[in-house]
Amino acid sequence: VWAGPLRQGRVAVVLWNRGSSQSSITAKWEDIGLNSTAVVDVRDVWM
C-alpha cells in the first residue's frame, strides 16, 4: 500500500498485489490521511 499527495489536496493510493494469485488488500482511510466519510473516486488501472 502506498499513498502520496496530489495537487489541490487530493491523494493517490496504490494497492498493488505483486503475487501471482488474487489477493485481498485493505487500506483504512484514516491511515492515509482521509476521514471515514470521505467521498472518493476509485479506478482499477490494471484491467
mmCIF file of N, CA and C in Angstrom:
data_model
loop_
_atom_site.group_PDB
_atom_site.id
_atom_site.type_symbol
_atom_site.label_atom_id
_atom_site.label_comp_id
_atom_site.label_asym_id
_atom_site.label_seq_id
_atom_site.Cartn_x
_atom_site.Cartn_y
_atom_site.Cartn_z
ATOM 1 N N VAL A 1 0.857 -1.176 0.000
ATOM 2 C CA VAL A 1 0.000 0.000 0.000
ATOM 3 C C VAL A 1 0.894 1.227 0.000
ATOM 4 N N TRP A 2 0.592 2.150 -0.908
ATOM 5 C CA TRP A 2 1.340 3.400 -0.994
ATOM 6 C C TRP A 2 0.341 4.535 -1.147
ATOM 7 N N ALA A 3 0.590 5.653 -0.482
ATOM 8 C CA ALA A 3 -0.246 6.847 -0.626
ATOM 9 C C ALA A 3 0.660 8.057 -0.746
ATOM 10 N N GLY A 4 0.274 8.985 -1.604
ATOM 11 C CA GLY A 4 1.071 10.188 -1.789
ATOM 12 C C GLY A 4 0.188 11.357 -2.184
ATOM 13 N N PRO A 5 0.658 12.568 -1.919
ATOM 14 C CA PRO A 5 -0.150 13.758 -2.191
ATOM 15 C C PRO A 5 -0.193 14.121 -3.679
ATOM 16 N N LEU A 6 -1.324 14.662 -4.086
ATOM 17 C CA LEU A 6 -1.511 15.238 -5.411
ATOM 18 C C LEU A 6 -1.867 16.715 -5.235
ATOM 19 N N ARG A 7 -2.062 17.413 -6.322
ATOM 20 C CA ARG A 7 -2.450 18.822 -6.241
ATOM 21 C C ARG A 7 -3.853 18.973 -5.675
ATOM 22 N N GLN A 8 -4.141 20.159 -5.176
ATOM 23 C CA GLN A 8 -5.463 20.544 -4.679
ATOM 24 C C GLN A 8 -5.943 19.662 -3.533
ATOM 25 N N GLY A 9 -5.018 19.181 -2.700
ATOM 26 C CA GLY A 9 -5.371 18.397 -1.525
ATOM 27 C C GLY A 9 -5.802 16.971 -1.806
ATOM 28 N N ARG A 10 -5.623 16.524 -3.035
ATOM 29 C CA ARG A 10 -6.013 15.154 -3.375
ATOM 30 C C ARG A 10 -4.897 14.181 -3.016
ATOM 31 N N VAL A 11 -5.259 12.897 -2.921
ATOM 32 C CA VAL A 11 -4.312 11.858 -2.527
ATOM 33 C C VAL A 11 -4.406 10.704 -3.519
ATOM 34 N N ALA A 12 -3.255 10.181 -3.924
ATOM 35 C CA ALA A 12 -3.212 8.971 -4.750
ATOM 36 C C ALA A 12 -2.894 7.792 -3.839
ATOM 37 N N VAL A 13 -3.599 6.691 -4.037
ATOM 38 C CA VAL A 13 -3.372 5.483 -3.243
ATOM 39 C C VAL A 13 -3.165 4.319 -4.204
ATOM 40 N N VAL A 14 -2.121 3.535 -3.964
ATOM 41 C CA VAL A 14 -1.841 2.368 -4.792
ATOM 42 C C VAL A 14 -1.916 1.121 -3.919
ATOM 43 N N LEU A 15 -2.765 0.187 -4.313
ATOM 44 C CA LEU A 15 -2.868 -1.119 -3.661
ATOM 45 C C LEU A 15 -2.388 -2.122 -4.702
ATOM 46 N N TRP A 16 -1.227 -2.684 -4.495
ATOM 47 C CA TRP A 16 -0.575 -3.475 -5.528
ATOM 48 C C TRP A 16 -0.273 -4.872 -5.012
ATOM 49 N N ASN A 17 -0.837 -5.876 -5.660
ATOM 50 C CA ASN A 17 -0.564 -7.273 -5.339
ATOM 51 C C ASN A 17 0.538 -7.749 -6.281
ATOM 52 N N ARG A 18 1.716 -7.971 -5.773
ATOM 53 C CA ARG A 18 2.836 -8.413 -6.602
ATOM 54 C C ARG A 18 2.880 -9.927 -6.765
ATOM 55 N N GLY A 19 1.950 -10.629 -6.126
ATOM 56 C CA GLY A 19 1.912 -12.082 -6.221
ATOM 57 C C GLY A 19 1.291 -12.551 -7.527
ATOM 58 N N SER A 20 1.344 -13.849 -7.761
ATOM 59 C CA SER A 20 0.808 -14.419 -8.998
ATOM 60 C C SER A 20 -0.648 -14.860 -8.867
ATOM 61 N N SER A 21 -1.214 -14.770 -7.657
ATOM 62 C CA SER A 21 -2.610 -15.148 -7.465
ATOM 63 C C SER A 21 -3.386 -13.976 -6.875
ATOM 64 N N GLN A 22 -4.714 -14.046 -6.962
ATOM 65 C CA GLN A 22 -5.557 -12.986 -6.428
ATOM 66 C C GLN A 22 -5.381 -12.865 -4.928
ATOM 67 N N SER A 23 -5.533 -11.643 -4.428
ATOM 68 C CA SER A 23 -5.397 -11.390 -3.005
ATOM 69 C C SER A 23 -6.261 -10.199 -2.625
ATOM 70 N N SER A 24 -6.723 -10.171 -1.394
ATOM 71 C CA SER A 24 -7.459 -9.019 -0.877
ATOM 72 C C SER A 24 -6.477 -8.079 -0.198
ATOM 73 N N ILE A 25 -6.613 -6.790 -0.485
ATOM 74 C CA ILE A 25 -5.756 -5.776 0.126
ATOM 75 C C ILE A 25 -6.668 -4.720 0.733
ATOM 76 N N THR A 26 -6.380 -4.313 1.960
ATOM 77 C CA THR A 26 -7.204 -3.332 2.656
ATOM 78 C C THR A 26 -6.365 -2.136 3.065
ATOM 79 N N ALA A 27 -6.929 -0.952 2.876
ATOM 80 C CA ALA A 27 -6.306 0.281 3.368
ATOM 81 C C ALA A 27 -7.383 1.075 4.094
ATOM 82 N N LYS A 28 -7.130 1.447 5.324
ATOM 83 C CA LYS A 28 -8.085 2.263 6.076
ATOM 84 C C LYS A 28 -7.884 3.722 5.696
ATOM 85 N N TRP A 29 -8.990 4.422 5.420
ATOM 86 C CA TRP A 29 -8.888 5.833 5.030
ATOM 87 C C TRP A 29 -8.087 6.642 6.042
ATOM 88 N N GLU A 30 -8.285 6.390 7.318
ATOM 89 C CA GLU A 30 -7.582 7.147 8.352
ATOM 90 C C GLU A 30 -6.067 6.960 8.267
ATOM 91 N N ASP A 31 -5.615 5.783 7.829
ATOM 92 C CA ASP A 31 -4.179 5.506 7.725
ATOM 93 C C ASP A 31 -3.514 6.298 6.604
ATOM 94 N N ILE A 32 -4.308 6.788 5.651
ATOM 95 C CA ILE A 32 -3.730 7.556 4.547
ATOM 96 C C ILE A 32 -4.155 9.022 4.586
ATOM 97 N N GLY A 33 -4.679 9.450 5.738
ATOM 98 C CA GLY A 33 -4.978 10.865 5.932
ATOM 99 C C GLY A 33 -6.365 11.315 5.515
ATOM 100 N N LEU A 34 -7.288 10.394 5.299
ATOM 101 C CA LEU A 34 -8.663 10.749 4.948
ATOM 102 C C LEU A 34 -9.591 10.395 6.098
ATOM 103 N N ASN A 35 -10.704 11.139 6.217
ATOM 104 C CA ASN A 35 -11.664 10.762 7.255
ATOM 105 C C ASN A 35 -12.596 9.682 6.711
ATOM 106 N N SER A 36 -13.288 9.015 7.595
ATOM 107 C CA SER A 36 -14.096 7.851 7.205
ATOM 108 C C SER A 36 -15.300 8.217 6.348
ATOM 109 N N THR A 37 -15.654 9.495 6.273
ATOM 110 C CA THR A 37 -16.791 9.920 5.458
ATOM 111 C C THR A 37 -16.353 10.519 4.121
ATOM 112 N N ALA A 38 -15.076 10.418 3.799
ATOM 113 C CA ALA A 38 -14.558 10.991 2.552
ATOM 114 C C ALA A 38 -15.214 10.332 1.340
ATOM 115 N N VAL A 39 -15.536 11.139 0.348
ATOM 116 C CA VAL A 39 -16.063 10.643 -0.922
ATOM 117 C C VAL A 39 -14.875 10.499 -1.860
ATOM 118 N N VAL A 40 -14.735 9.324 -2.478
ATOM 119 C CA VAL A 40 -13.551 9.054 -3.297
ATOM 120 C C VAL A 40 -13.940 8.522 -4.672
ATOM 121 N N ASP A 41 -13.054 8.696 -5.635
ATOM 122 C CA ASP A 41 -13.150 8.053 -6.940
ATOM 123 C C ASP A 41 -12.126 6.935 -6.952
ATOM 124 N N VAL A 42 -12.535 5.746 -7.398
ATOM 125 C CA VAL A 42 -11.645 4.588 -7.417
ATOM 126 C C VAL A 42 -11.531 4.092 -8.848
ATOM 127 N N ARG A 43 -10.304 3.784 -9.250
ATOM 128 C CA ARG A 43 -10.066 3.261 -10.596
ATOM 129 C C ARG A 43 -9.166 2.040 -10.516
ATOM 130 N N ASP A 44 -9.487 1.052 -11.328
ATOM 131 C CA ASP A 44 -8.628 -0.120 -11.486
ATOM 132 C C ASP A 44 -7.817 0.117 -12.747
ATOM 133 N N VAL A 45 -6.570 0.520 -12.603
ATOM 134 C CA VAL A 45 -5.756 0.863 -13.769
ATOM 135 C C VAL A 45 -5.079 -0.356 -14.383
ATOM 136 N N TRP A 46 -5.210 -1.501 -13.766
ATOM 137 C CA TRP A 46 -4.576 -2.714 -14.279
ATOM 138 C C TRP A 46 -5.435 -3.377 -15.345
ATOM 139 N N MET A 47 -6.740 -3.361 -15.147
ATOM 140 C CA MET A 47 -7.635 -4.092 -16.045
ATOM 141 C C MET A 47 -7.872 -3.312 -17.258
#
